[in-house]
Amino acid sequence: MQAVKEYMNLKTTDQDQLKRSFIDACQDPNFKSFVQSLNIDEKILMRYTSLLEEAFGELEHCQNCKGLAMCQNKVPGYLFTPQKAKNALSFSYDACHYEVEKNHAHSYQKYIDLYDIPEEMKDASFKDLYRDDKKRLPIIKYFKTFLDTYDQEEKPKGLYLHGSFGSGKTYMIAALLNELAKRNISSAMVYFPEFLRHLKSSFHEDYEEKFNYIRKVPVLLLDDVGAENLTPWSRDEILGPILQYRMDHHLPTFFTSNLTLEELETHLGNTASGVDKVKARRIIERIKQLTCDLELVSANRRV
Ligand code: ADP
Ligand code: MG
């Protein structure tokens, strides 16, 4: 304390102050060897004492860290790091090894586009699929065949997966699409009712682009068909052409729905502007061409 008081009373130049605080910081032998390892002239280092202390503190956090959940650094997963740049010093935020591993583990997710689908579906995986009820087994078996035959010239059909609310339909198909993503196969999961609303509202903006993207994406899930507010426009100008294109180009297409195909046919036939059984029938025919029909009725897993 005495030393500090004396120091405060001294008429010193800025240069001396910088030197002083650097020397003080170097009382800690670990800090000293940290800065020495940078191999930079002390005259330069002493201009950065507080930043170097910050970087050193972050490195100390990392030494005992067991994972991202316990990260104490300013930017979680990143380490404030000094670098030698010629004979000067610069600082950057570098990802720690846990962050690098996490990004690597999830890098396949760039192959899946979600449109109003909960983010949790990005983590759906085969290994976590519930196997507690036998009703899922035919679906799992179908997925295995799908994966085994996807590389063939004639691509396998998708599924029309219907059944009760919350039984895990979306989750199961998300698990398959994640598996495909790990093999660099792109897909899109589209919450169909919202997608229609969006297309309607963006008619003059990105309408063409979105519509074409959905038509052409290698693997598509139309989620919750039958829950939309149907109009002749969405049935005949949107859904119909999407399905026709995908049929013509053998592009695997999945559907989930709370309705059976028969119920969906009734739904598609009744729009606010009247009944049109022929047009509804035509859509159902396309869905049948594109998919195998499987059911998943099970307990509601939503919490
Ligand atoms: P559905 O599409 O049939 O209405 P979801 O796929 O949305 O049902 O599933 C309902 C909830 O249960 C979701 O939160 C989902 O994450 C969870 N879930 C469903 N199936 C599984 C599973 N096999 N493993 C882990 N979580 C699941
Ligand atoms: Mg669903």
Short mmCIF file of C-alpha atoms in Angstrom, two decimals, residues 86-246:
data_model
loop_
_atom_site.label_atom_id
_atom_site.label_comp_id
_atom_site.label_asym_id
_atom_site.label_seq_id
_atom_site.Cartn_x
_atom_site.Cartn_y
_atom_site.Cartn_z
CA LYS A 86 4.66 -7.99 -36.92
CA ASN A 87 6.08 -6.25 -33.87
CA ALA A 88 2.69 -5.01 -32.68
CA LEU A 89 -0.16 -6.59 -30.77
CA SER A 90 -3.71 -7.30 -31.88
CA PHE A 91 -6.66 -9.01 -30.18
CA SER A 92 -9.44 -11.23 -31.48
CA TYR A 93 -12.23 -13.46 -30.17
CA ASP A 94 -11.28 -17.05 -31.01
CA ALA A 95 -13.68 -19.99 -30.69
CA CYS A 96 -12.68 -22.45 -27.96
CA HIS A 97 -12.44 -26.16 -28.77
CA TYR A 98 -15.91 -26.88 -27.33
CA GLU A 99 -17.41 -24.23 -29.62
CA VAL A 100 -15.52 -25.59 -32.62
CA GLU A 101 -16.75 -29.12 -31.91
CA LYS A 102 -20.32 -27.89 -31.47
CA ASN A 103 -20.25 -26.07 -34.79
CA HIS A 104 -18.74 -29.05 -36.47
CA ALA A 105 -21.37 -31.37 -34.99
CA HIS A 106 -24.15 -29.12 -36.28
CA SER A 107 -22.62 -28.14 -39.60
CA TYR A 108 -24.89 -30.58 -41.43
CA GLN A 109 -27.89 -28.52 -40.32
CA LYS A 110 -27.25 -26.03 -43.08
CA TYR A 111 -28.78 -28.60 -45.41
CA ILE A 112 -32.22 -28.21 -43.83
CA ASP A 113 -34.41 -25.15 -44.20
CA LEU A 114 -37.20 -24.68 -41.68
CA TYR A 115 -40.26 -22.65 -42.51
CA ASP A 116 -42.18 -22.00 -39.30
CA ILE A 117 -41.14 -25.33 -37.84
CA PRO A 118 -39.87 -25.36 -34.21
CA GLU A 119 -36.07 -25.16 -34.03
CA GLU A 120 -36.03 -28.25 -31.78
CA MET A 121 -36.69 -30.30 -34.91
CA LYS A 122 -33.12 -29.59 -36.00
CA ASP A 123 -31.99 -31.86 -33.17
CA ALA A 124 -34.38 -34.71 -33.91
CA SER A 125 -32.32 -37.84 -34.35
CA PHE A 126 -32.77 -41.52 -35.06
CA LYS A 127 -31.08 -42.51 -31.86
CA ASP A 128 -33.63 -40.52 -29.82
CA LEU A 129 -36.72 -41.85 -31.56
CA TYR A 130 -39.14 -43.38 -29.11
CA ARG A 131 -39.28 -47.09 -29.67
CA ASP A 132 -41.67 -47.77 -26.80
CA ASP A 133 -44.68 -48.39 -28.96
CA LYS A 134 -44.79 -50.80 -31.85
CA LYS A 135 -46.68 -48.33 -34.03
CA ARG A 136 -43.47 -46.56 -34.89
CA LEU A 137 -41.72 -49.65 -36.19
CA PRO A 138 -43.17 -49.64 -39.74
CA ILE A 139 -42.16 -45.97 -40.03
CA ILE A 140 -38.63 -46.65 -38.83
CA LYS A 141 -38.43 -49.58 -41.25
CA TYR A 142 -39.62 -47.32 -44.05
CA PHE A 143 -36.96 -44.75 -43.21
CA LYS A 144 -34.24 -47.42 -43.39
CA THR A 145 -35.37 -48.45 -46.86
CA PHE A 146 -35.60 -44.82 -47.86
CA LEU A 147 -31.99 -44.18 -46.83
CA ASP A 148 -30.77 -47.36 -48.49
CA THR A 149 -32.41 -46.52 -51.80
CA TYR A 150 -32.03 -42.74 -51.94
CA ASP A 151 -28.89 -42.97 -54.09
CA GLN A 152 -30.64 -44.97 -56.77
CA GLU A 153 -31.68 -43.25 -59.95
CA GLU A 154 -35.36 -43.64 -59.17
CA LYS A 155 -35.73 -41.96 -55.81
CA PRO A 156 -37.91 -43.60 -53.16
CA LYS A 157 -41.35 -42.20 -52.41
CA GLY A 158 -42.05 -40.10 -49.35
CA LEU A 159 -44.67 -40.78 -46.69
CA TYR A 160 -48.14 -39.51 -46.09
CA LEU A 161 -47.94 -39.78 -42.30
CA HIS A 162 -51.24 -39.15 -40.63
CA GLY A 163 -52.46 -39.58 -37.10
CA SER A 164 -53.29 -37.97 -33.83
CA PHE A 165 -52.04 -34.60 -32.64
CA GLY A 166 -48.68 -34.69 -30.85
CA SER A 167 -47.91 -38.32 -31.68
CA GLY A 168 -44.49 -37.38 -33.08
CA LYS A 169 -45.13 -37.28 -36.84
CA THR A 170 -43.17 -34.12 -37.50
CA TYR A 171 -40.41 -35.24 -35.16
CA MET A 172 -39.96 -38.58 -36.89
CA ILE A 173 -39.68 -37.05 -40.34
CA ALA A 174 -37.33 -34.38 -39.00
CA ALA A 175 -35.10 -37.20 -37.74
CA LEU A 176 -34.99 -38.66 -41.24
CA LEU A 177 -34.22 -35.29 -42.84
CA ASN A 178 -31.41 -34.75 -40.33
CA GLU A 179 -29.99 -38.10 -41.32
CA LEU A 180 -30.15 -37.07 -44.98
CA ALA A 181 -28.50 -33.74 -44.11
CA LYS A 182 -25.57 -35.64 -42.62
CA ARG A 183 -25.18 -37.13 -46.09
CA ASN A 184 -25.25 -33.62 -47.61
CA ILE A 185 -28.77 -34.01 -48.99
CA SER A 186 -30.81 -30.82 -48.81
CA SER A 187 -34.38 -30.64 -47.63
CA ALA A 188 -37.02 -28.21 -46.47
CA MET A 189 -39.60 -28.58 -43.72
CA VAL A 190 -42.56 -26.33 -44.36
CA TYR A 191 -45.40 -25.70 -41.96
CA PHE A 192 -48.01 -25.67 -44.69
CA PRO A 193 -50.76 -23.45 -43.19
CA GLU A 194 -48.27 -20.66 -42.44
CA PHE A 195 -46.54 -21.09 -45.77
CA LEU A 196 -49.82 -20.38 -47.57
CA ARG A 197 -50.45 -17.32 -45.45
CA HIS A 198 -46.96 -16.12 -46.19
CA LEU A 199 -47.26 -16.66 -49.93
CA LYS A 200 -50.50 -14.73 -49.97
CA SER A 201 -49.01 -11.78 -48.12
CA SER A 202 -45.81 -11.68 -50.17
CA PHE A 203 -47.53 -12.04 -53.49
CA HIS A 204 -45.49 -9.31 -55.14
CA GLU A 205 -42.23 -9.77 -53.29
CA ASP A 206 -40.51 -13.09 -52.90
CA TYR A 207 -43.49 -15.16 -53.96
CA GLU A 208 -41.87 -16.65 -57.10
CA GLU A 209 -38.64 -17.41 -55.36
CA LYS A 210 -40.24 -19.21 -52.37
CA PHE A 211 -42.66 -21.11 -54.51
CA ASN A 212 -39.93 -22.32 -56.88
CA TYR A 213 -37.64 -23.24 -54.04
CA ILE A 214 -40.29 -25.44 -52.46
CA ARG A 215 -41.13 -27.05 -55.77
CA LYS A 216 -37.53 -27.97 -56.46
CA VAL A 217 -35.89 -28.74 -53.12
CA PRO A 218 -34.50 -32.33 -53.24
CA VAL A 219 -36.59 -33.54 -50.28
CA LEU A 220 -39.67 -31.75 -48.96
CA LEU A 221 -41.93 -32.08 -45.94
CA LEU A 222 -45.29 -30.34 -46.11
CA ASP A 223 -46.20 -30.33 -42.46
CA ASP A 224 -49.77 -30.37 -41.19
CA VAL A 225 -51.64 -30.39 -44.50
CA GLY A 226 -55.35 -30.20 -43.87
CA ALA A 227 -54.92 -27.65 -41.06
CA GLU A 228 -54.83 -24.75 -43.51
CA ASN A 229 -57.61 -22.38 -44.42
CA LEU A 230 -58.07 -23.61 -47.92
CA THR A 231 -59.00 -21.48 -50.91
CA PRO A 232 -59.28 -22.58 -54.54
CA TRP A 233 -56.12 -20.50 -55.14
CA SER A 234 -54.02 -22.35 -52.55
CA ARG A 235 -55.30 -25.72 -53.74
CA ASP A 236 -55.11 -25.18 -57.49
CA GLU A 237 -52.33 -22.63 -57.90
CA ILE A 238 -50.03 -23.61 -55.07
CA LEU A 239 -50.45 -27.15 -53.78
CA GLY A 240 -51.38 -28.68 -57.15
CA PRO A 241 -48.40 -27.30 -59.10
CA ILE A 242 -45.94 -28.11 -56.29
CA LEU A 243 -47.07 -31.73 -56.29
CA GLN A 244 -47.18 -31.96 -60.08
CA TYR A 245 -43.62 -30.71 -60.40
CA ARG A 246 -42.34 -33.06 -57.74
#
